[in-house]
PDB file of C-alpha atoms in Angstrom:
ATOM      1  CA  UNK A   1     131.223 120.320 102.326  1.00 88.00           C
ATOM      2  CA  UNK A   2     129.276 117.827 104.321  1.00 94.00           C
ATOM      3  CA  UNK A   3     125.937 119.027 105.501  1.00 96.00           C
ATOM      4  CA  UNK A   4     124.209 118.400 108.891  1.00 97.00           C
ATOM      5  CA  UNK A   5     121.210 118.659 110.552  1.00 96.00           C
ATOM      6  CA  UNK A   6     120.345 120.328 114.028  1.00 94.00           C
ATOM      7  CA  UNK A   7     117.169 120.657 114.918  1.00 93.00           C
ATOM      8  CA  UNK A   8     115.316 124.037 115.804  1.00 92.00           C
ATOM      9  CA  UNK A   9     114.932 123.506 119.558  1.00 90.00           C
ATOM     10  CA  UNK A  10     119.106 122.217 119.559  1.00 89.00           C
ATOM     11  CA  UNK A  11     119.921 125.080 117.295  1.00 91.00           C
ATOM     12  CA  UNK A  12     122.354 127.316 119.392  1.00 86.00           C
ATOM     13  CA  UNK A  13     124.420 129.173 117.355  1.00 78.00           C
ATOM     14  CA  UNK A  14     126.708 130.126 120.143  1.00 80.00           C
ATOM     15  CA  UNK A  15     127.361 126.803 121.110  1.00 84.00           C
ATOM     16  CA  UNK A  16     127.572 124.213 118.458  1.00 90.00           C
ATOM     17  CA  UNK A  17     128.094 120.712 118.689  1.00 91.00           C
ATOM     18  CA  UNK A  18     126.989 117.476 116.636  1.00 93.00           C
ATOM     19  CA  UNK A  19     125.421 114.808 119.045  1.00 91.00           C
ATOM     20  CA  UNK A  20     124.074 111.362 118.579  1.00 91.00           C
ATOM     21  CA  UNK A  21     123.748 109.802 114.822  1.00 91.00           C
ATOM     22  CA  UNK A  22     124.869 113.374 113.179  1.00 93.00           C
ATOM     23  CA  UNK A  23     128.116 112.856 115.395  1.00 92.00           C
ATOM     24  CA  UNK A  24     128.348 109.219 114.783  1.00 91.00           C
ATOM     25  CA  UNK A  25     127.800 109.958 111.058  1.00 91.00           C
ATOM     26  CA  UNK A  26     130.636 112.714 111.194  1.00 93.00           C
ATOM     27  CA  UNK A  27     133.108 110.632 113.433  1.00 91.00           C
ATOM     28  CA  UNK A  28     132.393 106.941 112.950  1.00 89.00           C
ATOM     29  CA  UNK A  29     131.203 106.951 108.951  1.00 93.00           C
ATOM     30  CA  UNK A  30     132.689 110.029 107.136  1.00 93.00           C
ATOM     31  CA  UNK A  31     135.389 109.916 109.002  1.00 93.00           C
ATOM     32  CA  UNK A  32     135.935 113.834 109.681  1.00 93.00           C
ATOM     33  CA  UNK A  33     139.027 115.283 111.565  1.00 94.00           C
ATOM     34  CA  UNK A  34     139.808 118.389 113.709  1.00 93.00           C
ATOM     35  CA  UNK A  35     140.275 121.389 111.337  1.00 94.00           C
ATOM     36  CA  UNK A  36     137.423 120.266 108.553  1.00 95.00           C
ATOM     37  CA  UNK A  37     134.872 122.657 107.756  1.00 96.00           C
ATOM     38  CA  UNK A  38     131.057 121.655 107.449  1.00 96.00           C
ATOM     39  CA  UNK A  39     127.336 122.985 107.415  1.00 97.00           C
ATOM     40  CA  UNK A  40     124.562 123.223 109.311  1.00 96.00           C
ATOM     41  CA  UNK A  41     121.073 123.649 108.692  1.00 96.00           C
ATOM     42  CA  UNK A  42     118.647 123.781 110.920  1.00 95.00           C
ATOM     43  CA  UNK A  43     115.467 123.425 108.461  1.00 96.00           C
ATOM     44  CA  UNK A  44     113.808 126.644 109.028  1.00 95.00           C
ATOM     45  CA  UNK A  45     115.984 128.366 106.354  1.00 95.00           C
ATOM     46  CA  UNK A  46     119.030 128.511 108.740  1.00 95.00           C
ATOM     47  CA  UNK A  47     122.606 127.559 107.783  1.00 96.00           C
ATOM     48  CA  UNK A  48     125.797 127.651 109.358  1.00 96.00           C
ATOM     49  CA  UNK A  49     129.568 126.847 108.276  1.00 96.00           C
ATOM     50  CA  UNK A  50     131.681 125.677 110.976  1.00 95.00           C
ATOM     51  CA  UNK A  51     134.796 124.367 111.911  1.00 96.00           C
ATOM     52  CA  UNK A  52     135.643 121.057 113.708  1.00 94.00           C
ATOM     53  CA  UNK A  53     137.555 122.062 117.051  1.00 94.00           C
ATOM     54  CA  UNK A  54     137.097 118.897 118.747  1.00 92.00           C
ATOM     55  CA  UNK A  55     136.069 115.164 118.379  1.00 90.00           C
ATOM     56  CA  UNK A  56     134.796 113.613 121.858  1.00 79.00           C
ATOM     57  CA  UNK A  57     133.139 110.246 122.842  1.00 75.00           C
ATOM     58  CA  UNK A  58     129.665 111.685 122.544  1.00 84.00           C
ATOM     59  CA  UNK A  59     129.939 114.793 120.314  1.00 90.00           C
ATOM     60  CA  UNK A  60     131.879 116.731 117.638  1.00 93.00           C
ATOM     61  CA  UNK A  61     132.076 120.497 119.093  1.00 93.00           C
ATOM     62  CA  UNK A  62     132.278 123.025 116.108  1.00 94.00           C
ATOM     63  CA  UNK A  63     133.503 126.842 115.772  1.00 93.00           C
ATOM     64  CA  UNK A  64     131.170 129.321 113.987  1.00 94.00           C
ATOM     65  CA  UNK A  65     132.652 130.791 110.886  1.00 95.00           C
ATOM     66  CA  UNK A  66     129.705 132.175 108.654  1.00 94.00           C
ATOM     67  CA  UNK A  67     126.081 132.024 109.177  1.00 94.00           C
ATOM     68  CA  UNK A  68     123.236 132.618 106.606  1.00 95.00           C
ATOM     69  CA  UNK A  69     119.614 132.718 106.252  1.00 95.00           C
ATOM     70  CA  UNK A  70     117.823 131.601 103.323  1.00 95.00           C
ATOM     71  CA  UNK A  71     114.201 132.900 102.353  1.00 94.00           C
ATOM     72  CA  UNK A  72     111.260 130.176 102.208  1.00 93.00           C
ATOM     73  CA  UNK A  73     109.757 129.430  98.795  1.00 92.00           C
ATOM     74  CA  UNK A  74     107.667 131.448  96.811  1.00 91.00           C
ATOM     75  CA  UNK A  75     104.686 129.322  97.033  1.00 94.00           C
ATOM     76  CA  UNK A  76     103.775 126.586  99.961  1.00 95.00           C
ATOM     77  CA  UNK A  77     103.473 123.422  98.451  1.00 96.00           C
ATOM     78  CA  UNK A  78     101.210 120.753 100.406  1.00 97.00           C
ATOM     79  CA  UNK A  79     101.313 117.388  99.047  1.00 97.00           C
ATOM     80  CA  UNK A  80      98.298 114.897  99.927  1.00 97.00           C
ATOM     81  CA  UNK A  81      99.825 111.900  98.997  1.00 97.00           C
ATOM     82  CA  UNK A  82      98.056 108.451  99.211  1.00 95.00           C
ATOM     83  CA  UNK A  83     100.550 105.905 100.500  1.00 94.00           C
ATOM     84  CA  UNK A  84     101.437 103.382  97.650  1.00 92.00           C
ATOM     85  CA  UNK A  85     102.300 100.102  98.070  1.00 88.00           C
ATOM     86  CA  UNK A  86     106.410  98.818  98.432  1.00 85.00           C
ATOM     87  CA  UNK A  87     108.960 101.546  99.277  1.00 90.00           C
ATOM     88  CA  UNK A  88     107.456 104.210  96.611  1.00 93.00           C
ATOM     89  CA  UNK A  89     106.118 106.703  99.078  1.00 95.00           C
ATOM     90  CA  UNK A  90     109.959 106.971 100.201  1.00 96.00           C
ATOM     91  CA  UNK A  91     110.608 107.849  96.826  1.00 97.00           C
ATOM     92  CA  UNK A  92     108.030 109.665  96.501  1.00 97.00           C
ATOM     93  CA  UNK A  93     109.381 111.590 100.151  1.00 98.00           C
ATOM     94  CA  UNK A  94     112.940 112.491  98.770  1.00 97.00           C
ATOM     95  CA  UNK A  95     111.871 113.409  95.038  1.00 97.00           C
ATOM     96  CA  UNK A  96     108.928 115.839  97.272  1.00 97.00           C
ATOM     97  CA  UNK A  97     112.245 117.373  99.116  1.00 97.00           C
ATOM     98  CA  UNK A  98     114.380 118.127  96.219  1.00 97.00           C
ATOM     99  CA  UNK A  99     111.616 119.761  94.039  1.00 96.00           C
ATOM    100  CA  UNK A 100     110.742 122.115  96.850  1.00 95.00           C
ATOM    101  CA  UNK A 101     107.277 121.088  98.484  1.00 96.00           C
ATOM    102  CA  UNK A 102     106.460 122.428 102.152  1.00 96.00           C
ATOM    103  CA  UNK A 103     104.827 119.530 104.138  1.00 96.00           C
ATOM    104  CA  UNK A 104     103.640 115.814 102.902  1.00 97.00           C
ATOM    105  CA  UNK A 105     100.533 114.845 104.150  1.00 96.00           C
ATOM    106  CA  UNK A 106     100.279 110.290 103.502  1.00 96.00           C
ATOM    107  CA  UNK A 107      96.736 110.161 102.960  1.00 95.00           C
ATOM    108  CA  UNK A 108      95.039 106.193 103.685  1.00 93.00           C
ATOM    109  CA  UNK A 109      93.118 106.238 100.587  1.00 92.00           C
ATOM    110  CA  UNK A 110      89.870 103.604 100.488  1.00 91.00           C
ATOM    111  CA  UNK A 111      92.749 101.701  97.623  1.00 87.00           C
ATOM    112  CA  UNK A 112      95.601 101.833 100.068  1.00 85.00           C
ATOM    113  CA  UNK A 113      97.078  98.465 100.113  1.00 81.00           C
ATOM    114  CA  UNK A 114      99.241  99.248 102.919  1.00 81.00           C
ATOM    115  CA  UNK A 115      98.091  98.921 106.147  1.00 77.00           C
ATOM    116  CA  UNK A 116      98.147 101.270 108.490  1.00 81.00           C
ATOM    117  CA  UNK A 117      96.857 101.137 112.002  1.00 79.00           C
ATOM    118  CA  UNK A 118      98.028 103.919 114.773  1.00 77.00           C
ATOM    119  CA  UNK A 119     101.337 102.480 116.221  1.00 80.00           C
ATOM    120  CA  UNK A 120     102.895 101.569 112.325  1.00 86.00           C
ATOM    121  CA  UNK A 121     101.395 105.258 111.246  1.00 88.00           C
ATOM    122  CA  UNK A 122     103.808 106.651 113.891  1.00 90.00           C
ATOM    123  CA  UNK A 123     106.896 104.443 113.010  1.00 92.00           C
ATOM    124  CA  UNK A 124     106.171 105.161 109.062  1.00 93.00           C
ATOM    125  CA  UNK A 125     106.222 109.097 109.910  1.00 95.00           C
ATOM    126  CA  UNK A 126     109.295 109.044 111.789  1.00 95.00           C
ATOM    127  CA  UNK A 127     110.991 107.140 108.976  1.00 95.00           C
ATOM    128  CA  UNK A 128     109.705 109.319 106.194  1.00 96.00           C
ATOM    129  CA  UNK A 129     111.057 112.120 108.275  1.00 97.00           C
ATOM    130  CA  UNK A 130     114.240 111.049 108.512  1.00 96.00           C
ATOM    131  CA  UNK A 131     113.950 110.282 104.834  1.00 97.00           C
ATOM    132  CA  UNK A 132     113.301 113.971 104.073  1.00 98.00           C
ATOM    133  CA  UNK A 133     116.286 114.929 106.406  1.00 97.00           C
ATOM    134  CA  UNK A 134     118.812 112.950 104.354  1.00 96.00           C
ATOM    135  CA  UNK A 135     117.581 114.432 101.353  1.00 97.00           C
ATOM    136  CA  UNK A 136     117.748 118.121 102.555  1.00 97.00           C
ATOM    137  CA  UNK A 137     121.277 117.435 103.323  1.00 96.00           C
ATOM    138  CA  UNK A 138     121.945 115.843  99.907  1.00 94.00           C
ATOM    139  CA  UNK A 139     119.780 118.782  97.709  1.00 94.00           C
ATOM    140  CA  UNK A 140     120.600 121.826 100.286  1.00 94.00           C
ATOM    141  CA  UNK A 141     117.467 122.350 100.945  1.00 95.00           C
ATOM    142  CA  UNK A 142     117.495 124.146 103.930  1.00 96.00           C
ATOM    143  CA  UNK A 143     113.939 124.664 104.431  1.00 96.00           C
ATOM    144  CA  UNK A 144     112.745 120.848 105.671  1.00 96.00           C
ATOM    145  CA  UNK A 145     109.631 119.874 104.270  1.00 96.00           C
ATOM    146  CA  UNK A 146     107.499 118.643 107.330  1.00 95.00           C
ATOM    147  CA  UNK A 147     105.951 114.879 107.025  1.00 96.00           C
ATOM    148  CA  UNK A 148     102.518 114.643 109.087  1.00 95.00           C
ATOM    149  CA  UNK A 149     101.144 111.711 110.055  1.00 94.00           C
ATOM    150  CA  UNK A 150      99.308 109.288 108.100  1.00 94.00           C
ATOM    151  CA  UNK A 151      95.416 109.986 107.912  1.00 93.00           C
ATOM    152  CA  UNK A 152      92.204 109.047 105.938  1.00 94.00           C
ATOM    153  CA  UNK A 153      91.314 111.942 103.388  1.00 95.00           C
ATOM    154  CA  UNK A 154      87.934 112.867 105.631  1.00 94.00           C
ATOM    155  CA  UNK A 155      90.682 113.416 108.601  1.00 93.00           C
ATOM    156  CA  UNK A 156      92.953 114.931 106.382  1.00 94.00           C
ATOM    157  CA  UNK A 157      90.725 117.616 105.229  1.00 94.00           C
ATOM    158  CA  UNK A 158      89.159 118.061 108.902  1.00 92.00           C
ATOM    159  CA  UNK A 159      92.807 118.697 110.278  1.00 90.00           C
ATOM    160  CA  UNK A 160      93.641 121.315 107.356  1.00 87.00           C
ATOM    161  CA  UNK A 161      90.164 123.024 107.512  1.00 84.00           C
ATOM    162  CA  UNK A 162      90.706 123.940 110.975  1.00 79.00           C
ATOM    163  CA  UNK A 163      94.309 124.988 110.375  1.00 65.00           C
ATOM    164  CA  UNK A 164      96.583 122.352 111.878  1.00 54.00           C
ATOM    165  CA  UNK A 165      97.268 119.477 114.417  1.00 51.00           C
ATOM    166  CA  UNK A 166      95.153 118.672 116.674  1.00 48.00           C
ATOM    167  CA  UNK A 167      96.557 118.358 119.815  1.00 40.00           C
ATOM    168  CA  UNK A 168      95.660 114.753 120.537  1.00 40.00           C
ATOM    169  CA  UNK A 169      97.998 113.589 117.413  1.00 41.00           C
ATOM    170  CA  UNK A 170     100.987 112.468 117.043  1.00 38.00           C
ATOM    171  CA  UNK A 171     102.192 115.718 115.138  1.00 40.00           C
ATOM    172  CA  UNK A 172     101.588 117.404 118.725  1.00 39.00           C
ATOM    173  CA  UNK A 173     104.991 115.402 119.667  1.00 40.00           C
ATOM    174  CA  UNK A 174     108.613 116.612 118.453  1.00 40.00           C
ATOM    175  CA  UNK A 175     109.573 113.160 115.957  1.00 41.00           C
ATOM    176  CA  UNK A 176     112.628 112.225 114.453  1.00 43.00           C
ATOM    177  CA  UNK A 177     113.936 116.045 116.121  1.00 43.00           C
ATOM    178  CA  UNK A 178     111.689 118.453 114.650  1.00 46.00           C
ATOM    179  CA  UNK A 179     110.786 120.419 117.503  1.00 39.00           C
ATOM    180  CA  UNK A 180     107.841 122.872 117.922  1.00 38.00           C
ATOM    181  CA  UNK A 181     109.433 125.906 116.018  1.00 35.00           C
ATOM    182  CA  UNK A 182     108.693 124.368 112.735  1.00 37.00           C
ATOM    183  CA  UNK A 183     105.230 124.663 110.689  1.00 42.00           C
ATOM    184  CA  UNK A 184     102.745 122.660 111.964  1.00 51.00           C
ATOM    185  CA  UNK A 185      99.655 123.916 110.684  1.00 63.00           C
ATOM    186  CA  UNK A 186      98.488 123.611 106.551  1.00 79.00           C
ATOM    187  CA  UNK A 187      98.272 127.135 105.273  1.00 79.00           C
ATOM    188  CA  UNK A 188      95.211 128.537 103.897  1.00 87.00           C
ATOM    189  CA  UNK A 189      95.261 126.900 100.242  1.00 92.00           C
ATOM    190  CA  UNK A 190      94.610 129.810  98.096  1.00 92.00           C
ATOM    191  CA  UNK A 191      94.436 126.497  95.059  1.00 94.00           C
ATOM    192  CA  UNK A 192      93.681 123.185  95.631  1.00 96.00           C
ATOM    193  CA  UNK A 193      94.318 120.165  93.266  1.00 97.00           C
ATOM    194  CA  UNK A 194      93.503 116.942  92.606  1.00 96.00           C
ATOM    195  CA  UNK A 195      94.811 114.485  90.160  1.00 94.00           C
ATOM    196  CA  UNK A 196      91.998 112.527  88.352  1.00 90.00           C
ATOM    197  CA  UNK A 197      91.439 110.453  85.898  1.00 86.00           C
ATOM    198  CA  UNK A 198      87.453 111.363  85.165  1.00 85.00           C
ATOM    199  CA  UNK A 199      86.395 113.212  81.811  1.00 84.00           C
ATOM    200  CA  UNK A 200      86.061 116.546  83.270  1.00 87.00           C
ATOM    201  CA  UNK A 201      89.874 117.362  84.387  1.00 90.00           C
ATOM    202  CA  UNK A 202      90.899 120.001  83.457  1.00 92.00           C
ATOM    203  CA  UNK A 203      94.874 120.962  82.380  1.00 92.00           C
ATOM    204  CA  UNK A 204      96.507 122.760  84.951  1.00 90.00           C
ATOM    205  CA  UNK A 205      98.036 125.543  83.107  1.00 89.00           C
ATOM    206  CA  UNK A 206      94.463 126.205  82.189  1.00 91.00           C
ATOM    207  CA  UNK A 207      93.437 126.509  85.813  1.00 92.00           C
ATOM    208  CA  UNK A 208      96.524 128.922  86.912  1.00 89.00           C
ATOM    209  CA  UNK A 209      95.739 130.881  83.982  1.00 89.00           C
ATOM    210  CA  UNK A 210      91.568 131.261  85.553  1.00 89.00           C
ATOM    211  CA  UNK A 211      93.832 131.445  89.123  1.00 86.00           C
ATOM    212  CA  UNK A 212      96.531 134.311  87.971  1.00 84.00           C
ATOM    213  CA  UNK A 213      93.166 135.995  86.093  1.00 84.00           C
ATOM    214  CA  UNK A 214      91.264 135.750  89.218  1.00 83.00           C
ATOM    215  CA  UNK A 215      93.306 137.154  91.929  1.00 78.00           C
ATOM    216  CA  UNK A 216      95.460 138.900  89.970  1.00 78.00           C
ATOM    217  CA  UNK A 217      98.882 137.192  91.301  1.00 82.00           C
ATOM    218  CA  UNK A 218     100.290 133.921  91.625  1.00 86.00           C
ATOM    219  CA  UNK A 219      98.847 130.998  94.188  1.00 90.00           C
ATOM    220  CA  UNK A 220     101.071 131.481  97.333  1.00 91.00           C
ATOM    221  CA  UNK A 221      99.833 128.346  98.623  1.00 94.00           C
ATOM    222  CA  UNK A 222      98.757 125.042  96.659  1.00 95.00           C
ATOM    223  CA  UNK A 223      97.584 121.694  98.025  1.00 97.00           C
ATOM    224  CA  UNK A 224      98.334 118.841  95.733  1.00 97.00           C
ATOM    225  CA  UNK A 225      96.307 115.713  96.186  1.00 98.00           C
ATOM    226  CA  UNK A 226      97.888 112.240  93.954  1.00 97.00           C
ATOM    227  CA  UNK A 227      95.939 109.069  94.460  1.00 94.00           C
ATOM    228  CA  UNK A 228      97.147 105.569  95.038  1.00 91.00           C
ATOM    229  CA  UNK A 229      97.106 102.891  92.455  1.00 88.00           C
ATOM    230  CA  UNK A 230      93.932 102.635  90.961  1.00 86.00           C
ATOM    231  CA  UNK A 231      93.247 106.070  91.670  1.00 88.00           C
ATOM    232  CA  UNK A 232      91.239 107.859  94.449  1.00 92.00           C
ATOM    233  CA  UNK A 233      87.484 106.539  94.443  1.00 93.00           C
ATOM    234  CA  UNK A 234      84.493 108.345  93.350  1.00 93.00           C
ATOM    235  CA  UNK A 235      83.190 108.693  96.923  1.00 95.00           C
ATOM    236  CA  UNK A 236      86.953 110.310  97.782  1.00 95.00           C
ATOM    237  CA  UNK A 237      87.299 112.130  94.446  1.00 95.00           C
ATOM    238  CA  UNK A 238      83.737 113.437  95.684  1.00 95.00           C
ATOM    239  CA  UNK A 239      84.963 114.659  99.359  1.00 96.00           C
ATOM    240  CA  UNK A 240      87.739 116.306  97.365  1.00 96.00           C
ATOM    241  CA  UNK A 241      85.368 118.209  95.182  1.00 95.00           C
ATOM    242  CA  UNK A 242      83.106 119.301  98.197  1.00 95.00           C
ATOM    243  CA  UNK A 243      86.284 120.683  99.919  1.00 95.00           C
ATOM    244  CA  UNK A 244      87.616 122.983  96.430  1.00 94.00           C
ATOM    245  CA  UNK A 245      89.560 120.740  95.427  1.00 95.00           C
ATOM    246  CA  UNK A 246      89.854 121.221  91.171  1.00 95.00           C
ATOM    247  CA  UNK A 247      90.225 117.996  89.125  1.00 95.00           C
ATOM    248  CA  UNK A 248      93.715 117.826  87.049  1.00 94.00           C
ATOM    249  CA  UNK A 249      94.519 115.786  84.027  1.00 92.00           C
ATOM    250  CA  UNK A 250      97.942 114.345  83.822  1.00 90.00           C
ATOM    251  CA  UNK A 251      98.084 114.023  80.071  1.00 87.00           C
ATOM    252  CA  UNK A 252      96.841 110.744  77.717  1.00 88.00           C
ATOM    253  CA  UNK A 253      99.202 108.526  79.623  1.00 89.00           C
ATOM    254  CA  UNK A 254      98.213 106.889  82.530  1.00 88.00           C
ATOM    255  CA  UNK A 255     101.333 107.298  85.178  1.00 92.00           C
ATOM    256  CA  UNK A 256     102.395 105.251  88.132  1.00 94.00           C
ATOM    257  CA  UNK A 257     101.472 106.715  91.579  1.00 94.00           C
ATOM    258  CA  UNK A 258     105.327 107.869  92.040  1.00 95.00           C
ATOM    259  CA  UNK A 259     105.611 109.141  88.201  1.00 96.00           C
ATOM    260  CA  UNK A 260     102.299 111.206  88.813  1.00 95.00           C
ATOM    261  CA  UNK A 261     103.750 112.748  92.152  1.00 96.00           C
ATOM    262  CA  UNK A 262     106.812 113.733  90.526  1.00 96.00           C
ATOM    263  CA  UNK A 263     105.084 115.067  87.435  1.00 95.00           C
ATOM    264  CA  UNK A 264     102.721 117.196  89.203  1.00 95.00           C
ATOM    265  CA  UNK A 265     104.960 118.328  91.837  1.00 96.00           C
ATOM    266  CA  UNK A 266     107.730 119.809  89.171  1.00 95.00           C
ATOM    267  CA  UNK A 267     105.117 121.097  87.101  1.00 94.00           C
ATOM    268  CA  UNK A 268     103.716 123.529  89.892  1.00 95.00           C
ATOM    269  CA  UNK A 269     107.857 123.712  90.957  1.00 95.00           C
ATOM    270  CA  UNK A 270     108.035 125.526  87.617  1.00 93.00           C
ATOM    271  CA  UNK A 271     105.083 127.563  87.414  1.00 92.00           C
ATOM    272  CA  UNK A 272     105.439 128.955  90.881  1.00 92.00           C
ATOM    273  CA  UNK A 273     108.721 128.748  93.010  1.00 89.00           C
ATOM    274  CA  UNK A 274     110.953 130.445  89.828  1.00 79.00           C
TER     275      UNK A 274
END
């Protein structure tokens, strides 16, 4: 069945109806009738399978006929991403859905070829959002990663220290209809990462082994951090260090920015979501 999405603040389970591109997607693309059955998700682990009862100018109104919650994740995956040049960080978005992180963070790395100033940050959110929507409804995920904002890594690491958005940022606003009942603020890493290329990086399974030693149980909550091409700088790589974050080797091969996302991402999928 086709899936949907409705955001939180729209999500009334009493009274459902598509509106705007999910109805113009439904009527005008897939070409749905009266009688079909489809889902609903609502990205906080909601999910509904409805009926089609009617098809008007400006909405498709559905009939509830099974709802279901599914449980978040075993771990909280953060993703500090530095943007890459071309369309790899949308890539790098949709592959981020389907393996199962919780939020991307874009990170303007001092190597970011892109640029980013405040009103293109905004735009590039709102499309990476939508990005991570389509590919919720394509994996069925139902629990929708959120995409922040891009930020430099000293802003980055301000904004998680203290535990979220602050409320001058764009994040504050709903974009791209994620409304204020999802997560907003970074969790309390209980492991952070960093991919690097220096001497010293260590191999991750080494450093959940120390973790699992440690504390006695798995991470519940990991924050990721893959550089742009080129790699983060020794200044950055330095910040990262001063903030906990452990240096990670990616093997003898030297990947591409989107490769080394991927790569790290389903490693830590595998070692602590299953």
């Amino acid at each position: 069945m086709h899936r949907f999405y409705i955001s939180p603040e729209n999500w009334h389970s009493g009274a459902l109806a598509l509106t705007g591109s999910e109805a113009h997607h439904g009527r005008d693309v897939l070409r749905m009738k009266r009688g079909e059955k489809l889902v609903l998700f609502n990205g906080c682990g909601r999910e509904i399978t409805a009926e089609i009862i009617d098809l008007a100018s400006s909405e498709i109104r559905l009939r509830k006929l099974h709802e279901a919650e599914t449980p978040p994740l075993r771990c909280r995956i953060v993703l500090g991403q530095a943007v890459p040049k071309g369309k790899n960080m949308e890539l790098i978005v949709q592959k981020a859905v389907e393996i199962g992180a919780d939020q991307i963070a874009p990170i303007i790395s001092d190597r970011t070829v892109v640029q980013v100033d405040s009103e293109s940050a905004v735009q590039k959110q709102a499309k990476w959002q939508q990005i991570a929507i389509e590919a919720a409804k394509q994996c069925g995920q139902n629990w929708l990663p959120r995409v922040h904002v891009p930020r430099k890594l000293a802003e980055f690491f301000d904004v998680a220290e203290a535990g979220g958005s602050p409320p001058e940022s764009v994040e504050s606003q709903p974009a791209s209809g994620l409304g204020g009942s999802l997560q907003k603020d970074f969790p309390r890493f209980d492991l952070r990462l960093i991919g690097s290329l220096q001497s010293d990086a260590q191999h991750l399974k080494k450093i959940l082994a120390e973790c699992r030693s440690e504390h006695q149980h798995r991470p519940q909550s990991v924050l990721m951090l893959v550089g742009p091409e080129g790699d983060f700088t020794p200044a950055e790589l330095a910040l990262a260090r001063r903030h906990g974050c452990r240096p990670i080797t990616l093997g003898p091969i030297i990947l591409r920015v989107e490769t080394a996302a991927i790569y790290c991402l389903s490693v830590l999928s595998y070692e602590l979501l299953t």
